[in-house]
Short mmCIF file of C-alpha atoms in Angstrom, two decimals:
data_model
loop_
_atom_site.label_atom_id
_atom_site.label_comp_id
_atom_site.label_asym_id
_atom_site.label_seq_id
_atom_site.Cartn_x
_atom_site.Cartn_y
_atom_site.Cartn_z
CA UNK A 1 -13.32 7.48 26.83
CA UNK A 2 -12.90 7.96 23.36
CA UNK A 3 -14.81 5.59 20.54
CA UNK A 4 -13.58 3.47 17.82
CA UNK A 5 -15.44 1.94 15.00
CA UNK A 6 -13.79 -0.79 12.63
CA UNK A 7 -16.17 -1.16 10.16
CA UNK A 8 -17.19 -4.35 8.46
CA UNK A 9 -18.45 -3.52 4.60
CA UNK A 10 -20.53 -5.89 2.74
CA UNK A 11 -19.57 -8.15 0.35
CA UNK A 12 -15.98 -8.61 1.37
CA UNK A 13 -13.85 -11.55 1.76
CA UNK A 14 -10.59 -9.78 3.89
CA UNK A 15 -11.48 -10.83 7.58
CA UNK A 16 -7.71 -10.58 9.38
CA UNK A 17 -8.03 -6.48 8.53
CA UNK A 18 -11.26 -6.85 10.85
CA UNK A 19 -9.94 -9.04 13.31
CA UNK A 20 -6.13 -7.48 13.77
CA UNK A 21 -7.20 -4.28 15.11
CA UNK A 22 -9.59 -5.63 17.29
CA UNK A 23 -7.21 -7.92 18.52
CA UNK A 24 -4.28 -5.42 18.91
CA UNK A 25 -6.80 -2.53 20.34
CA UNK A 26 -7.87 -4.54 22.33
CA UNK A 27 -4.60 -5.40 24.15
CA UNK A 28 -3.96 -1.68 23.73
CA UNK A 29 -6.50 -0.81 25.61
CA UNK A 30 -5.96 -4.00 28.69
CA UNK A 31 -2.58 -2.66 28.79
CA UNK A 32 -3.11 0.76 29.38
CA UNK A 33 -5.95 0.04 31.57
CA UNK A 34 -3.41 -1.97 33.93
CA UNK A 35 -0.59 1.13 33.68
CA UNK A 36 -3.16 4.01 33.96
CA UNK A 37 -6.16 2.84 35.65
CA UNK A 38 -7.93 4.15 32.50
CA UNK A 39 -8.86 2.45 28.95
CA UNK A 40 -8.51 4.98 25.69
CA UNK A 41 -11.31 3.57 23.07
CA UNK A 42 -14.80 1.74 23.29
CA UNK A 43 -14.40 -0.60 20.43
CA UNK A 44 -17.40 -1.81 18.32
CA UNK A 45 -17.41 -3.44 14.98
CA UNK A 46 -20.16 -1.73 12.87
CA UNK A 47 -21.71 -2.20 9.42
CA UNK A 48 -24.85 -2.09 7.82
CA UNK A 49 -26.20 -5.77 7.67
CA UNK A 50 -26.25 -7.67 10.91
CA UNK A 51 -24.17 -10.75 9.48
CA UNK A 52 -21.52 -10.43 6.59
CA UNK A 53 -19.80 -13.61 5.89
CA UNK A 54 -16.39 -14.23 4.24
CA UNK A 55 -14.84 -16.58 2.61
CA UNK A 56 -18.18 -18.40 0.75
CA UNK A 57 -19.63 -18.75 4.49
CA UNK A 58 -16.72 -20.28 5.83
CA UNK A 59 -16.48 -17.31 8.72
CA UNK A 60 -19.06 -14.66 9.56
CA UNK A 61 -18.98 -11.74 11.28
CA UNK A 62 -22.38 -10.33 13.27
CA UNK A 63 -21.34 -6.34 13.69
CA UNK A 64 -22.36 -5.05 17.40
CA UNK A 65 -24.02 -1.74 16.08
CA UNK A 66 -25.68 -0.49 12.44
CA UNK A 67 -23.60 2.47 11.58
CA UNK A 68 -26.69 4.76 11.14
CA UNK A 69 -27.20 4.55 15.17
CA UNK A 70 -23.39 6.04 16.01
CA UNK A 71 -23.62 9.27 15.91
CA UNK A 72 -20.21 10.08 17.03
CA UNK A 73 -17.21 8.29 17.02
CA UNK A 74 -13.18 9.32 16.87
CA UNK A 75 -11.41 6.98 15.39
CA UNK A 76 -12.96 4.83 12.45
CA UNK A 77 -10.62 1.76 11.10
CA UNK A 78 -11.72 0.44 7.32
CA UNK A 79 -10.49 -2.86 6.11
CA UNK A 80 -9.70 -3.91 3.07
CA UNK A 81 -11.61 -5.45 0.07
CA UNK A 82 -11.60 -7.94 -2.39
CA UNK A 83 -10.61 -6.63 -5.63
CA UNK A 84 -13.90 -6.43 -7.13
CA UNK A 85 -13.14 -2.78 -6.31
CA UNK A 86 -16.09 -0.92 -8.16
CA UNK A 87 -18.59 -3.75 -7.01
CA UNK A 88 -17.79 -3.19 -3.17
CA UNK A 89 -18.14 1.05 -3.76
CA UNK A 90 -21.64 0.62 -5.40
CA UNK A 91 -22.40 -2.28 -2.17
CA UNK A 92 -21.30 0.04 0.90
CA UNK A 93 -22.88 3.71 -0.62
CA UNK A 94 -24.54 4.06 3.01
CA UNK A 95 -20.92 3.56 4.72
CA UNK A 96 -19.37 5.86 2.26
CA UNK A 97 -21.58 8.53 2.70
CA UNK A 98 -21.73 7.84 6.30
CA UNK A 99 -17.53 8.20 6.45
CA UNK A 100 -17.95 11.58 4.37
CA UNK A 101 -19.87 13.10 7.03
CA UNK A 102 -18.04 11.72 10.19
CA UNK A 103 -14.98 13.17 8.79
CA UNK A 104 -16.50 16.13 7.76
CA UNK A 105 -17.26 16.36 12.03
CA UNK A 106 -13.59 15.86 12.76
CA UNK A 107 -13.47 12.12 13.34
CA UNK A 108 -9.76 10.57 11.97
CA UNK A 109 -10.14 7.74 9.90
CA UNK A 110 -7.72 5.14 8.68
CA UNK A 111 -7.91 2.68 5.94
CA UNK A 112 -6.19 -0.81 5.45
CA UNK A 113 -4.91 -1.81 2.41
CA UNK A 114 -7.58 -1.75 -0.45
CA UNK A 115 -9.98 -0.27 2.11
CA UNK A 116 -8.33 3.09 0.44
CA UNK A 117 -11.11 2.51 -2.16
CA UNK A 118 -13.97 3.04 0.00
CA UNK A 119 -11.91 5.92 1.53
CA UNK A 120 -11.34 7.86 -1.58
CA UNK A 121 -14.88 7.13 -3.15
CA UNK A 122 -15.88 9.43 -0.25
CA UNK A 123 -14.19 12.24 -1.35
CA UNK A 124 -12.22 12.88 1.50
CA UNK A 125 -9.16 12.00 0.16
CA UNK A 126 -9.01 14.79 -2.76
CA UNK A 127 -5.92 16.04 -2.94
CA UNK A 128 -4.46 14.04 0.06
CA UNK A 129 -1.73 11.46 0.13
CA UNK A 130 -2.51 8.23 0.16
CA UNK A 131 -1.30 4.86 0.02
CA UNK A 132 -2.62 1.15 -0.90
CA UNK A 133 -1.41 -2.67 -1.65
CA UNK A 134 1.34 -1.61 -4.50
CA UNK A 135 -0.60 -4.47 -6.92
CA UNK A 136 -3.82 -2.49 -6.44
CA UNK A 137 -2.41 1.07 -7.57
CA UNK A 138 -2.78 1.21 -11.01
CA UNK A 139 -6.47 0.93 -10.87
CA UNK A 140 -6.62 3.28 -7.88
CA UNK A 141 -4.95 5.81 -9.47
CA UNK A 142 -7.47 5.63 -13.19
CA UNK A 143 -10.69 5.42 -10.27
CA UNK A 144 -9.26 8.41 -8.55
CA UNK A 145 -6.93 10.90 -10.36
CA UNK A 146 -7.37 13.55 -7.70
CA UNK A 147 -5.77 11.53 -5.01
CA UNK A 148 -1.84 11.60 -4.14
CA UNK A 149 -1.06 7.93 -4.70
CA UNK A 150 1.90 7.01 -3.25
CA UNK A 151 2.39 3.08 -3.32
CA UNK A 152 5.79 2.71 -1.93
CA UNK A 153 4.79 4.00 1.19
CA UNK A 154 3.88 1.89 3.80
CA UNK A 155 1.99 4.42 5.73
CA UNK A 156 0.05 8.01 5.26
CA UNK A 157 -0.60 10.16 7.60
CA UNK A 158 -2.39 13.87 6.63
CA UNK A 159 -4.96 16.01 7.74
CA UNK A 160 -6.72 12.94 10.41
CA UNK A 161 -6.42 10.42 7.52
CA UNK A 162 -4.11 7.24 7.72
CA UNK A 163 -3.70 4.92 4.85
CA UNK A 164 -1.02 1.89 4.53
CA UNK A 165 -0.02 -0.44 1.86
CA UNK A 166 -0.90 -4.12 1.12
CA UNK A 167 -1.72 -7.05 2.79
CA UNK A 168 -0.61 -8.11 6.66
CA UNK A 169 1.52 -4.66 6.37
CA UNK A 170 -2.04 -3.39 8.33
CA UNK A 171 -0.22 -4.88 11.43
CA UNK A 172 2.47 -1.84 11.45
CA UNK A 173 -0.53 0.94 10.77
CA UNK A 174 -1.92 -0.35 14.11
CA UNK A 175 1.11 -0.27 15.72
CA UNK A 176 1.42 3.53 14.93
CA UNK A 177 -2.06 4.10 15.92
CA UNK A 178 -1.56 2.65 19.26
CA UNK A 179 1.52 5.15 20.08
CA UNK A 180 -0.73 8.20 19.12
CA UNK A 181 -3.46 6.96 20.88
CA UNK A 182 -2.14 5.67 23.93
CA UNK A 183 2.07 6.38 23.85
CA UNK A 184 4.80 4.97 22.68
CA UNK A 185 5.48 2.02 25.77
CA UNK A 186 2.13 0.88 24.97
CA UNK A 187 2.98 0.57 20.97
CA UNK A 188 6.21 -1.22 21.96
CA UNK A 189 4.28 -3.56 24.41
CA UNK A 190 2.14 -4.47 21.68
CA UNK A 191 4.47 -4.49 19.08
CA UNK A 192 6.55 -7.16 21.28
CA UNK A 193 3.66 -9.07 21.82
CA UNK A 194 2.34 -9.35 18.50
CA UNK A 195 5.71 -9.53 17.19
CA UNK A 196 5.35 -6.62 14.98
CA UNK A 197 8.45 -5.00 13.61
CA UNK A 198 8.20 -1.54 14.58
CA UNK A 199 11.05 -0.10 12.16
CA UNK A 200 9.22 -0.59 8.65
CA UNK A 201 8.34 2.38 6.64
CA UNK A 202 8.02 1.19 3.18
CA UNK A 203 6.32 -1.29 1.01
CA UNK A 204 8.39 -0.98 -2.11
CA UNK A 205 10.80 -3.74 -1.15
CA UNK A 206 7.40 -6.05 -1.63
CA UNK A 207 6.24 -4.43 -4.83
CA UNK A 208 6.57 -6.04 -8.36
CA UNK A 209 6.67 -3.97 -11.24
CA UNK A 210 3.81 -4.50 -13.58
CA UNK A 211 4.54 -1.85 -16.49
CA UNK A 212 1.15 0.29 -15.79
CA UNK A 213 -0.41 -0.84 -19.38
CA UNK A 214 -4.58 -0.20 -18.64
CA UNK A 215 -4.16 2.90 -20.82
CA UNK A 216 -4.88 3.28 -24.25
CA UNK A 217 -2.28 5.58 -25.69
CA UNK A 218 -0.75 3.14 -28.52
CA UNK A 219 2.36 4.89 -29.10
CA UNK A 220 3.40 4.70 -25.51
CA UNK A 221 2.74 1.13 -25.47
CA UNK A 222 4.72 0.36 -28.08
CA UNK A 223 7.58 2.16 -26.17
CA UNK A 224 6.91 0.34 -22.71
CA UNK A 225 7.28 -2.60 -24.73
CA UNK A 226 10.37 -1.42 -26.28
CA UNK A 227 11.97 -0.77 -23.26
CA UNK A 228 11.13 -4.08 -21.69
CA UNK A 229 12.49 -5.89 -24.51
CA UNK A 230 15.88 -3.90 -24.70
CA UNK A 231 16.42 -2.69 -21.19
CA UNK A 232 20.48 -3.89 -21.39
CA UNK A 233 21.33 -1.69 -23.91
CA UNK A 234 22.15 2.05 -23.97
CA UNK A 235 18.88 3.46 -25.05
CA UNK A 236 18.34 7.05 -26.31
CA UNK A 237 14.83 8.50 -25.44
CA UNK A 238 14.99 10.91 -28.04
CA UNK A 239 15.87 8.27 -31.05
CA UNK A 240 12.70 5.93 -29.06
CA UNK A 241 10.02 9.22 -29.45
CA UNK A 242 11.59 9.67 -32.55
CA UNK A 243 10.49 5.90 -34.21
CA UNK A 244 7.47 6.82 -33.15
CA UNK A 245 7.14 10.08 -35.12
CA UNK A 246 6.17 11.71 -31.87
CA UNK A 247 8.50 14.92 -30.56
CA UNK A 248 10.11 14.36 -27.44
CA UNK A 249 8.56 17.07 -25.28
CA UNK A 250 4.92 15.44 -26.35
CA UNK A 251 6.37 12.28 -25.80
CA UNK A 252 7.28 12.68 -21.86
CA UNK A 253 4.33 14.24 -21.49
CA UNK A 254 2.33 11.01 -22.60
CA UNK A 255 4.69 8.83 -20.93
CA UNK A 256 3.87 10.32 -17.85
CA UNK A 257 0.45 10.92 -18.04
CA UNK A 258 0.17 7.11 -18.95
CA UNK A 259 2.25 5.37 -16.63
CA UNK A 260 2.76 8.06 -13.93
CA UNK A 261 6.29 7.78 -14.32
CA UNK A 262 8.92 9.60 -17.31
CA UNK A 263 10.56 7.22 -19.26
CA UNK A 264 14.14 7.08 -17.48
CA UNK A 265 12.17 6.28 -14.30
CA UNK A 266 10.58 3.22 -16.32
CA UNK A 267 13.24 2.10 -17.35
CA UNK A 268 14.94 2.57 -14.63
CA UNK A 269 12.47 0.16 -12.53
CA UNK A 270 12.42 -2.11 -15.54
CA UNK A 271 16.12 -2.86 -14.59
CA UNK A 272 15.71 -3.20 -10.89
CA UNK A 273 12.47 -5.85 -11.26
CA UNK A 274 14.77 -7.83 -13.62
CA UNK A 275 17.48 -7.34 -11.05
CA UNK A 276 15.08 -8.48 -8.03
CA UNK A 277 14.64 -11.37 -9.51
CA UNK A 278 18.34 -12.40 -10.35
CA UNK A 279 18.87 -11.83 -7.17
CA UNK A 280 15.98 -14.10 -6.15
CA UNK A 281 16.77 -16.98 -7.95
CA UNK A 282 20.21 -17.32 -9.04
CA UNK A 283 23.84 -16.95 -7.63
CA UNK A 284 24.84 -14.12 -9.14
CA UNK A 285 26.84 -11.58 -7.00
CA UNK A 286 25.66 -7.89 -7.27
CA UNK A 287 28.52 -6.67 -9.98
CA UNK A 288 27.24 -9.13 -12.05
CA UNK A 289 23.54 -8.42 -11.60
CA UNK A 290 24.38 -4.70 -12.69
CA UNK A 291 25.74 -5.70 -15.74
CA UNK A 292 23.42 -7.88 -16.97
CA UNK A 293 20.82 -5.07 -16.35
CA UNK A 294 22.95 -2.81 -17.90
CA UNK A 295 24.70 -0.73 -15.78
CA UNK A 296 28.39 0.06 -15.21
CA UNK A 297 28.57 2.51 -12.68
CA UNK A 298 28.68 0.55 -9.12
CA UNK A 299 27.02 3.26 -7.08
CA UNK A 300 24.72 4.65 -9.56
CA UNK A 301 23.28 0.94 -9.73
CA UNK A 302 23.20 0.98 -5.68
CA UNK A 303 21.32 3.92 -5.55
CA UNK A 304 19.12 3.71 -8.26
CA UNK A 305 17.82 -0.03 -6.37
CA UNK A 306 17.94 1.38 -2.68
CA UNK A 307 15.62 4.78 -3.99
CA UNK A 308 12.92 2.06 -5.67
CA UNK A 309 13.24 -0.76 -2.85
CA UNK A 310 14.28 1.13 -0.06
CA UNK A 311 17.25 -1.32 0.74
CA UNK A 312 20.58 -2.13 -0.62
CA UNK A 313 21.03 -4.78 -3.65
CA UNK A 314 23.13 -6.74 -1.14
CA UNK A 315 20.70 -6.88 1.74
CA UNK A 316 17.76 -7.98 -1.22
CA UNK A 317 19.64 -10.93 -2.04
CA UNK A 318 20.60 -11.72 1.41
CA UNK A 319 16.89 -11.14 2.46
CA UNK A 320 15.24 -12.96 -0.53
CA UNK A 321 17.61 -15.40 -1.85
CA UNK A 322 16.31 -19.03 -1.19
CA UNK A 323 19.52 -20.61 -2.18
CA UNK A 324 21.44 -18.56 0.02
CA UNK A 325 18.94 -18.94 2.85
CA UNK A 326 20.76 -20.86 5.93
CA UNK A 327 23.53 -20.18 4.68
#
């Protein structure tokens, strides 16, 4: 029988990361046990304090083992934090350098949302692709530079490492866990019963666009805020780099070393985050969302939204649209 460890760091306030997978593991495994004759994991919560408690002491949790007395394990789950991010990598240095060297002996590890912190403050994620909650990427990406981010994903999977995005999205990581680990009728099975929806793949429908503005390049904040405040017109990135007496090959280069994206692409998800929200709140049909963001072209706006969302303008507003909700 294999062995899986869902850790429980200290100083953390996310309990449902801790209790899902046990819950869904555990059914996993009862499951299984019924088809096969034969369960897949031991499961044990594990930490480094004997109590942790969330939520001001509202809940607790009492871990069934001390880390420092497994000395092998397969499969180890991390939840995710608060967002006192730093705080809760200096708090857990015994877990980190306890997940360094149980991946260093071939154990797979996955991380839940924010967990990704911990993760990468390992150093086992240098150079690897990653994901995490899209609100918690910016300062990710300035705490670890040597990581892939990629925040629209909702799921990661490289080299025995699997990451997912934010929040109660954890629920479809464990779902694909459970069909590598056991098989695919088992992931269904759970799936059904936990009423999990089995065909997501990407968090960027969720995501808000915040503009990426903890840098300190001045020039290049002066152009985000450029293009936020003129996004409807026809904008020329060479006449922008040149008001700011910068040349336009130095200026991409800054653009995209500050907000990880070129201008265009800004821009670009400038107009869909102001089209999100039309689409939210008003009744505006989709031709006249795309003009007021400042397109013409039909298609071009389609596929510039369905590329940064990962679904169709239409389907957004039908999805999202609480006055056309019911309806």
């Amino acid at each position: 029988m294999k062995h899986l460890t869902i850790l429980v760091p200290n100083g953390q306030n996310n309990l449902s990361s801790i209790v899902g997978p046990f819950k869904i593991f555990n059914r996993a495994n009862s499951y299984f046990l019924e088809k096969t004759k034969r369960q897949v994991f031991h499961i044990e919560l594990a930490g480094t304090n004997s109590q942790v408690d969330f939520y001001e002491g509202l809940f607790s949790v009492n871990p069934q083992k001390d880390i420092r007395e497994i000395q092998k394990t397969d499969l180890i789950i991390i939840p995710s934090l608060n967002h006192q991010y730093e705080e809760a990598i200096k708090g857990n240095e015994v877990m980190i350098n306890w997940l360094r060297d149980h991946y260093k002996s071939g154990t797979e590890i996955a991380s839940i949302c924010t967990g990704a912190f911990l993760l990468a403050a390992s150093g086992v994620l240098k150079g690897k692709r990653c994901s995490t909650h899209w609100a918690a990427s910016e300062n990710f990406q300035r705490m670890f530079p040597d990581v892939k981010l990629e925040p629209d994903q909702l799921i990661t999977d490289e080299g025995g490492i699997y990451t997912n995005g934010g929040a109660y999205s954890f629920l479809n990581l464990m779902i694909y866990l459970v069909e590598k680990f056991y098989d695919r009728e088992t992931a269904i099975f759970c799936s059904k019963v936990f009423q999990i929806d089995v065909a997501r793949n990407l968090q960027s429908e969720f995501s808000i666009f915040n503009g990426h503005k903890k840098h300190e390049d001045e020039a290049i904040l002066k152009a985000q805020a450029y293009l936020e405040e003129n996004y409807q017109k026809q904008l020329s990135v060479e006449e922008l780099a040149k008001s700011l007496n910068v040349g336009r090959r130095n200026f991409d280069r800054r653009f995209k070393k500050a907000t990880n994206f070129t201008p265009l692409e800004y821009l670009q998800r400038i107009k869909v985050e102001v089209a999100k929200k039309s689409f939210e709140n008003t009744r505006l049909n989709v031709n006249e969302v795309m003009y007021d963001v400042g397109y013409s072209d039909a298609k071009a706006f389609r596929d510039i939204f369905r590329k940064i969302t990962g679904i169709s303008p239409l389907d957004y507003r039908d999805k999202y649209n609480y006055l056309f909700m019911g309806k």
